[in-house]
Amino acid sequence: MKRKSQAKNKTATLAAALAIGLAGALGAAPARAQHGPTGLALAQQENCMSCHSVTRNFMGPALRDVAAKYAGKPDAQAYLTHKILEGSTGVWGTVPMPANTQLNPSQAAQLASWVLTLK
């Protein structure tokens, strides 16, 4: 009788784990879709790549250089998010980066996070 009880408990535990795993997987798919485009796609969509390249200096600095400059700094993501939204002058030369008023703070943060992965 004890063996049947143990087998039922194992089966119930496995079924519960499977149900939780499936619920998590099914719940995760819509969440990913809600995040919108990837960092690169968003950068292309919002015309960041008109002045920036990932690997080479153009009108603006190479995004890998930006990532390297701010790598390891605790406030890097917040700093870059602010610069993306508000623009800047003189940080990377004489060409100013215009404010990106078409972006919301979440999009700017997504771009900043993506840039920081490029190092």
CSV table of N, CA and C in Angstrom, one decimal:
chain,number,residue,atom,x,y,z
A,1,MET,N,0.8,-1.2,0.0
A,1,MET,CA,0.0,0.0,0.0
A,1,MET,C,0.9,1.3,0.0
A,2,LYS,N,2.0,1.2,0.7
A,2,LYS,CA,2.9,2.3,0.8
A,2,LYS,C,3.5,2.7,-0.6
A,3,ARG,N,3.8,1.6,-1.4
A,3,ARG,CA,4.3,1.8,-2.7
A,3,ARG,C,3.3,2.5,-3.6
A,4,LYS,N,2.1,2.1,-3.5
A,4,LYS,CA,1.1,2.8,-4.4
A,4,LYS,C,0.9,4.2,-4.0
A,5,SER,N,1.0,4.6,-2.7
A,5,SER,CA,0.9,5.9,-2.3
A,5,SER,C,2.1,6.7,-2.8
A,6,GLN,N,3.3,6.1,-2.7
A,6,GLN,CA,4.5,6.8,-3.2
A,6,GLN,C,4.5,7.0,-4.7
A,7,ALA,N,4.0,6.1,-5.4
A,7,ALA,CA,3.8,6.2,-6.9
A,7,ALA,C,2.8,7.3,-7.2
A,8,LYS,N,1.7,7.3,-6.5
A,8,LYS,CA,0.7,8.4,-6.7
A,8,LYS,C,1.3,9.8,-6.4
A,9,ASN,N,2.1,9.9,-5.4
A,9,ASN,CA,2.7,11.2,-5.0
A,9,ASN,C,3.7,11.6,-6.1
A,10,LYS,N,4.5,10.6,-6.6
A,10,LYS,CA,5.5,11.0,-7.7
A,10,LYS,C,4.7,11.4,-8.9
A,11,THR,N,3.7,10.7,-9.3
A,11,THR,CA,2.9,11.0,-10.4
A,11,THR,C,2.3,12.4,-10.3
A,12,ALA,N,1.7,12.7,-9.1
A,12,ALA,CA,1.1,14.0,-8.8
A,12,ALA,C,2.2,15.1,-8.9
A,13,THR,N,3.3,14.8,-8.3
A,13,THR,CA,4.4,15.8,-8.4
A,13,THR,C,4.9,16.1,-9.8
A,14,LEU,N,5.0,15.0,-10.6
A,14,LEU,CA,5.4,15.2,-12.0
A,14,LEU,C,4.4,16.0,-12.8
A,15,ALA,N,3.1,15.6,-12.5
A,15,ALA,CA,2.0,16.3,-13.2
A,15,ALA,C,2.0,17.8,-12.9
A,16,ALA,N,2.2,18.1,-11.6
A,16,ALA,CA,2.2,19.5,-11.1
A,16,ALA,C,3.4,20.2,-11.8
A,17,ALA,N,4.5,19.6,-11.8
A,17,ALA,CA,5.7,20.3,-12.4
A,17,ALA,C,5.5,20.5,-13.9
A,18,LEU,N,4.9,19.5,-14.6
A,18,LEU,CA,4.6,19.7,-16.0
A,18,LEU,C,3.6,20.8,-16.2
A,19,ALA,N,2.6,20.9,-15.4
A,19,ALA,CA,1.5,21.9,-15.5
A,19,ALA,C,2.2,23.3,-15.3
A,20,ILE,N,3.0,23.4,-14.3
A,20,ILE,CA,3.6,24.7,-14.0
A,20,ILE,C,4.6,25.1,-15.1
A,21,GLY,N,5.3,24.1,-15.7
A,21,GLY,CA,6.2,24.4,-16.8
A,21,GLY,C,5.5,24.8,-18.0
A,22,LEU,N,4.4,24.1,-18.3
A,22,LEU,CA,3.6,24.5,-19.5
A,22,LEU,C,2.9,25.9,-19.3
A,23,ALA,N,2.4,26.1,-18.1
A,23,ALA,CA,1.8,27.4,-17.9
A,23,ALA,C,2.9,28.6,-18.0
A,24,GLY,N,4.1,28.3,-17.5
A,24,GLY,CA,5.1,29.3,-17.7
A,24,GLY,C,5.5,29.5,-19.1
A,25,ALA,N,5.6,28.4,-19.9
A,25,ALA,CA,6.0,28.5,-21.3
A,25,ALA,C,4.9,29.2,-22.1
A,26,LEU,N,3.7,28.9,-21.8
A,26,LEU,CA,2.6,29.5,-22.6
A,26,LEU,C,2.4,31.0,-22.2
A,27,GLY,N,2.7,31.3,-20.9
A,27,GLY,CA,2.6,32.7,-20.5
A,27,GLY,C,3.8,33.5,-21.0
A,28,ALA,N,4.9,32.9,-21.2
A,28,ALA,CA,6.1,33.6,-21.6
A,28,ALA,C,6.0,34.0,-23.1
A,29,ALA,N,5.3,33.3,-23.9
A,29,ALA,CA,5.3,33.6,-25.4
A,29,ALA,C,4.6,34.9,-25.6
A,30,PRO,N,3.4,35.2,-25.1
A,30,PRO,CA,2.8,36.5,-25.3
A,30,PRO,C,3.7,37.6,-24.7
A,31,ALA,N,4.3,37.4,-23.6
A,31,ALA,CA,5.1,38.4,-22.9
A,31,ALA,C,6.3,38.9,-23.9
A,32,ARG,N,6.9,37.9,-24.5
A,32,ARG,CA,8.0,38.2,-25.4
A,32,ARG,C,7.5,39.1,-26.6
A,33,ALA,N,6.3,38.7,-27.1
A,33,ALA,CA,5.7,39.4,-28.2
A,33,ALA,C,5.4,40.9,-27.9
A,34,GLN,N,5.1,41.1,-26.6
A,34,GLN,CA,4.7,42.5,-26.2
A,34,GLN,C,6.0,43.4,-26.1
A,35,HIS,N,7.2,42.8,-26.0
A,35,HIS,CA,8.3,43.6,-25.9
A,35,HIS,C,8.7,44.4,-27.1
A,36,GLY,N,8.1,44.0,-28.2
A,36,GLY,CA,8.3,44.8,-29.5
A,36,GLY,C,9.6,44.3,-30.1
A,37,PRO,N,10.2,45.2,-31.0
A,37,PRO,CA,11.4,44.8,-31.8
A,37,PRO,C,12.6,44.6,-30.9
A,38,THR,N,13.6,43.9,-31.4
A,38,THR,CA,14.9,43.8,-30.8
A,38,THR,C,15.6,45.1,-30.8
A,39,GLY,N,16.7,45.2,-30.0
A,39,GLY,CA,17.4,46.5,-30.0
A,39,GLY,C,17.9,47.0,-31.4
A,40,LEU,N,18.4,46.0,-32.2
A,40,LEU,CA,18.8,46.4,-33.5
A,40,LEU,C,17.6,46.8,-34.4
A,41,ALA,N,16.6,46.1,-34.3
A,41,ALA,CA,15.4,46.5,-35.1
A,41,ALA,C,14.8,47.8,-34.7
A,42,LEU,N,14.8,48.1,-33.4
A,42,LEU,CA,14.3,49.4,-32.9
A,42,LEU,C,15.3,50.5,-33.4
A,43,ALA,N,16.6,50.2,-33.3
A,43,ALA,CA,17.6,51.2,-33.7
A,43,ALA,C,17.4,51.6,-35.2
A,44,GLN,N,17.1,50.5,-36.0
A,44,GLN,CA,16.9,50.7,-37.4
A,44,GLN,C,15.6,51.5,-37.7
A,45,GLN,N,14.5,51.0,-37.0
A,45,GLN,CA,13.2,51.6,-37.1
A,45,GLN,C,13.2,53.1,-36.7
A,46,GLU,N,14.0,53.5,-35.7
A,46,GLU,CA,14.0,54.8,-35.2
A,46,GLU,C,15.1,55.7,-35.8
A,47,ASN,N,15.7,55.2,-36.9
A,47,ASN,CA,16.8,55.9,-37.6
A,47,ASN,C,18.1,56.2,-36.9
A,48,CYS,N,18.3,55.4,-35.8
A,48,CYS,CA,19.6,55.6,-35.1
A,48,CYS,C,20.8,55.2,-36.1
A,49,MET,N,20.5,54.3,-37.0
A,49,MET,CA,21.6,53.8,-37.8
A,49,MET,C,21.9,54.8,-39.0
A,50,SER,N,21.1,55.9,-39.0
A,50,SER,CA,21.4,56.9,-40.0
A,50,SER,C,22.7,57.7,-39.6
A,51,CYS,N,23.0,57.7,-38.3
A,51,CYS,CA,24.2,58.4,-37.8
A,51,CYS,C,25.2,57.4,-37.1
A,52,HIS,N,24.7,56.2,-36.7
A,52,HIS,CA,25.6,55.3,-36.0
A,52,HIS,C,25.7,54.0,-36.8
A,53,SER,N,26.8,53.3,-36.5
A,53,SER,CA,27.0,52.0,-37.0
A,53,SER,C,27.4,51.2,-35.8
A,54,VAL,N,27.3,49.9,-35.8
A,54,VAL,CA,27.7,49.1,-34.7
A,54,VAL,C,29.2,49.0,-34.6
A,55,THR,N,29.9,49.0,-35.7
A,55,THR,CA,31.3,48.7,-35.7
A,55,THR,C,32.2,49.9,-36.2
A,56,ARG,N,31.7,50.9,-36.8
A,56,ARG,CA,32.5,52.0,-37.3
A,56,ARG,C,32.0,53.4,-37.0
A,57,ASN,N,32.9,54.3,-36.8
A,57,ASN,CA,32.5,55.7,-36.6
A,57,ASN,C,31.9,56.2,-37.9
A,58,PHE,N,30.8,57.0,-37.8
A,58,PHE,CA,30.2,57.6,-38.9
A,58,PHE,C,29.9,59.0,-38.5
A,59,MET,N,28.7,59.5,-38.5
A,59,MET,CA,28.4,60.8,-38.0
A,59,MET,C,28.5,60.8,-36.4
A,60,GLY,N,28.0,59.7,-35.9
A,60,GLY,CA,28.1,59.4,-34.4
A,60,GLY,C,29.1,58.3,-34.2
A,61,PRO,N,29.4,58.1,-32.9
A,61,PRO,CA,30.4,57.0,-32.6
A,61,PRO,C,29.8,55.6,-32.9
A,62,ALA,N,30.8,54.7,-33.1
A,62,ALA,CA,30.4,53.3,-33.3
A,62,ALA,C,29.7,52.8,-32.0
A,63,LEU,N,28.7,52.1,-32.1
A,63,LEU,CA,27.9,51.7,-30.9
A,63,LEU,C,28.8,50.8,-30.0
A,64,ARG,N,29.6,50.0,-30.6
A,64,ARG,CA,30.5,49.1,-29.8
A,64,ARG,C,31.5,50.0,-29.0
A,65,ASP,N,31.9,51.1,-29.5
A,65,ASP,CA,32.8,52.1,-28.8
A,65,ASP,C,32.0,52.7,-27.6
A,66,VAL,N,30.7,53.0,-27.8
A,66,VAL,CA,29.9,53.5,-26.7
A,66,VAL,C,29.8,52.4,-25.6
A,67,ALA,N,29.5,51.2,-26.0
A,67,ALA,CA,29.4,50.1,-25.1
A,67,ALA,C,30.7,49.9,-24.3
A,68,ALA,N,31.8,50.0,-25.0
A,68,ALA,CA,33.1,49.8,-24.3
A,68,ALA,C,33.4,50.9,-23.3
A,69,LYS,N,33.0,52.2,-23.7
A,69,LYS,CA,33.3,53.3,-22.8
A,69,LYS,C,32.5,53.2,-21.5
A,70,TYR,N,31.3,52.7,-21.6
A,70,TYR,CA,30.4,52.7,-20.4
A,70,TYR,C,30.3,51.3,-19.7
A,71,ALA,N,31.0,50.3,-20.2
A,71,ALA,CA,31.0,49.0,-19.7
A,71,ALA,C,31.4,49.0,-18.2
A,72,GLY,N,30.6,48.3,-17.4
A,72,GLY,CA,31.0,48.2,-16.0
A,72,GLY,C,30.6,49.4,-15.1
A,73,LYS,N,30.1,50.5,-15.7
A,73,LYS,CA,29.7,51.6,-14.9
A,73,LYS,C,28.3,51.4,-14.4
A,74,PRO,N,28.0,51.5,-13.1
A,74,PRO,CA,26.7,51.2,-12.6
A,74,PRO,C,25.5,51.9,-13.1
A,75,ASP,N,25.8,53.2,-13.5
A,75,ASP,CA,24.6,54.0,-14.0
A,75,ASP,C,24.6,54.1,-15.5
A,76,ALA,N,25.3,53.2,-16.2
A,76,ALA,CA,25.5,53.3,-17.7
A,76,ALA,C,24.2,53.3,-18.4
A,77,GLN,N,23.3,52.3,-18.0
A,77,GLN,CA,22.0,52.2,-18.7
A,77,GLN,C,21.2,53.5,-18.5
A,78,ALA,N,21.1,54.0,-17.3
A,78,ALA,CA,20.3,55.2,-17.1
A,78,ALA,C,20.9,56.4,-17.8
A,79,TYR,N,22.3,56.5,-17.8
A,79,TYR,CA,23.0,57.6,-18.5
A,79,TYR,C,22.7,57.6,-20.0
A,80,LEU,N,22.8,56.4,-20.6
A,80,LEU,CA,22.6,56.3,-22.0
A,80,LEU,C,21.1,56.5,-22.4
A,81,THR,N,20.2,56.0,-21.5
A,81,THR,CA,18.8,56.3,-21.8
A,81,THR,C,18.5,57.8,-21.8
A,82,HIS,N,19.1,58.5,-20.8
A,82,HIS,CA,18.9,60.0,-20.8
A,82,HIS,C,19.5,60.6,-22.0
A,83,LYS,N,20.7,60.2,-22.4
A,83,LYS,CA,21.3,60.8,-23.6
A,83,LYS,C,20.5,60.5,-24.9
A,84,ILE,N,20.0,59.3,-25.0
A,84,ILE,CA,19.1,59.0,-26.1
A,84,ILE,C,17.9,59.9,-26.2
A,85,LEU,N,17.3,60.1,-25.0
A,85,LEU,CA,16.0,60.9,-25.0
A,85,LEU,C,16.3,62.4,-25.2
A,86,GLU,N,17.3,62.9,-24.5
A,86,GLU,CA,17.6,64.3,-24.4
A,86,GLU,C,18.6,64.8,-25.5
A,87,GLY,N,19.4,63.9,-26.0
A,87,GLY,CA,20.5,64.3,-26.9
A,87,GLY,C,21.7,64.8,-26.1
A,88,SER,N,22.8,65.1,-26.8
A,88,SER,CA,24.0,65.6,-26.2
A,88,SER,C,24.9,66.3,-27.2
A,89,THR,N,25.8,67.0,-26.6
A,89,THR,CA,26.8,67.7,-27.4
A,89,THR,C,28.2,67.6,-26.8
A,90,GLY,N,29.2,67.3,-27.6
A,90,GLY,CA,30.5,67.4,-27.1
A,90,GLY,C,31.0,66.1,-26.4
A,91,VAL,N,30.2,65.1,-26.3
A,91,VAL,CA,30.7,63.9,-25.6
A,91,VAL,C,31.6,63.1,-26.5
A,92,TRP,N,31.2,63.0,-27.8
A,92,TRP,CA,32.0,62.2,-28.8
A,92,TRP,C,32.5,63.1,-29.9
A,93,GLY,N,32.7,64.3,-29.7
A,93,GLY,CA,33.1,65.2,-30.8
A,93,GLY,C,32.2,66.4,-30.9
A,94,THR,N,32.3,67.0,-32.1
A,94,THR,CA,31.6,68.3,-32.2
A,94,THR,C,30.1,68.1,-32.8
A,95,VAL,N,29.9,67.0,-33.4
A,95,VAL,CA,28.5,66.7,-34.0
A,95,VAL,C,27.5,66.4,-32.8
A,96,PRO,N,26.5,67.3,-32.7
A,96,PRO,CA,25.6,67.0,-31.6
A,96,PRO,C,24.6,65.8,-31.9
A,97,MET,N,24.2,65.1,-30.9
A,97,MET,CA,23.2,64.1,-31.1
A,97,MET,C,21.9,64.7,-30.7
A,98,PRO,N,20.9,64.7,-31.6
A,98,PRO,CA,19.6,65.4,-31.3
A,98,PRO,C,18.8,64.6,-30.3
A,99,ALA,N,17.9,65.2,-29.6
A,99,ALA,CA,17.0,64.5,-28.8
A,99,ALA,C,16.1,63.6,-29.6
A,100,ASN,N,15.8,62.5,-29.1
A,100,ASN,CA,14.9,61.6,-29.8
A,100,ASN,C,13.5,61.6,-29.2
A,101,THR,N,12.8,62.7,-29.5
A,101,THR,CA,11.5,62.9,-28.8
A,101,THR,C,10.4,61.9,-29.3
A,102,GLN,N,10.7,61.2,-30.4
A,102,GLN,CA,9.7,60.2,-30.9
A,102,GLN,C,9.7,58.9,-30.0
A,103,LEU,N,10.8,58.8,-29.2
A,103,LEU,CA,10.9,57.6,-28.3
A,103,LEU,C,10.3,57.8,-27.0
A,104,ASN,N,9.7,56.8,-26.4
A,104,ASN,CA,9.2,56.9,-25.0
A,104,ASN,C,10.4,56.3,-24.1
A,105,PRO,N,10.4,56.6,-22.8
A,105,PRO,CA,11.5,56.2,-22.0
A,105,PRO,C,11.7,54.7,-22.0
A,106,SER,N,10.7,53.9,-22.2
A,106,SER,CA,10.9,52.4,-22.3
A,106,SER,C,11.7,52.0,-23.5
A,107,GLN,N,11.4,52.6,-24.6
A,107,GLN,CA,12.1,52.4,-25.9
A,107,GLN,C,13.6,52.8,-25.8
A,108,ALA,N,13.8,54.0,-25.2
A,108,ALA,CA,15.2,54.5,-25.0
A,108,ALA,C,16.0,53.6,-24.1
A,109,ALA,N,15.3,53.1,-23.0
A,109,ALA,CA,16.0,52.1,-22.1
A,109,ALA,C,16.3,50.8,-22.8
A,110,GLN,N,15.4,50.4,-23.7
A,110,GLN,CA,15.7,49.2,-24.5
A,110,GLN,C,16.9,49.4,-25.4
A,111,LEU,N,16.9,50.5,-26.1
A,111,LEU,CA,18.1,50.8,-26.9
A,111,LEU,C,19.4,50.9,-26.1
A,112,ALA,N,19.3,51.6,-25.0
A,112,ALA,CA,20.5,51.7,-24.1
A,112,ALA,C,21.0,50.3,-23.7
A,113,SER,N,20.1,49.5,-23.3
A,113,SER,CA,20.4,48.1,-22.9
A,113,SER,C,21.1,47.3,-24.0
A,114,TRP,N,20.5,47.5,-25.2
A,114,TRP,CA,21.1,46.8,-26.3
A,114,TRP,C,22.5,47.3,-26.7
A,115,VAL,N,22.7,48.6,-26.7
A,115,VAL,CA,24.0,49.1,-27.0
A,115,VAL,C,25.0,48.6,-26.0
A,116,LEU,N,24.7,48.5,-24.7
A,116,LEU,CA,25.6,48.0,-23.7
A,116,LEU,C,26.0,46.5,-23.9
A,117,THR,N,25.2,45.8,-24.7
A,117,THR,CA,25.6,44.4,-25.0
A,117,THR,C,26.6,44.2,-26.1
A,118,LEU,N,26.9,45.3,-26.8
A,118,LEU,CA,27.7,45.3,-28.0
A,118,LEU,C,29.2,45.2,-27.8
A,119,LYS,N,29.6,45.4,-26.6
A,119,LYS,CA,31.1,45.5,-26.2
A,119,LYS,C,31.8,44.3,-26.6
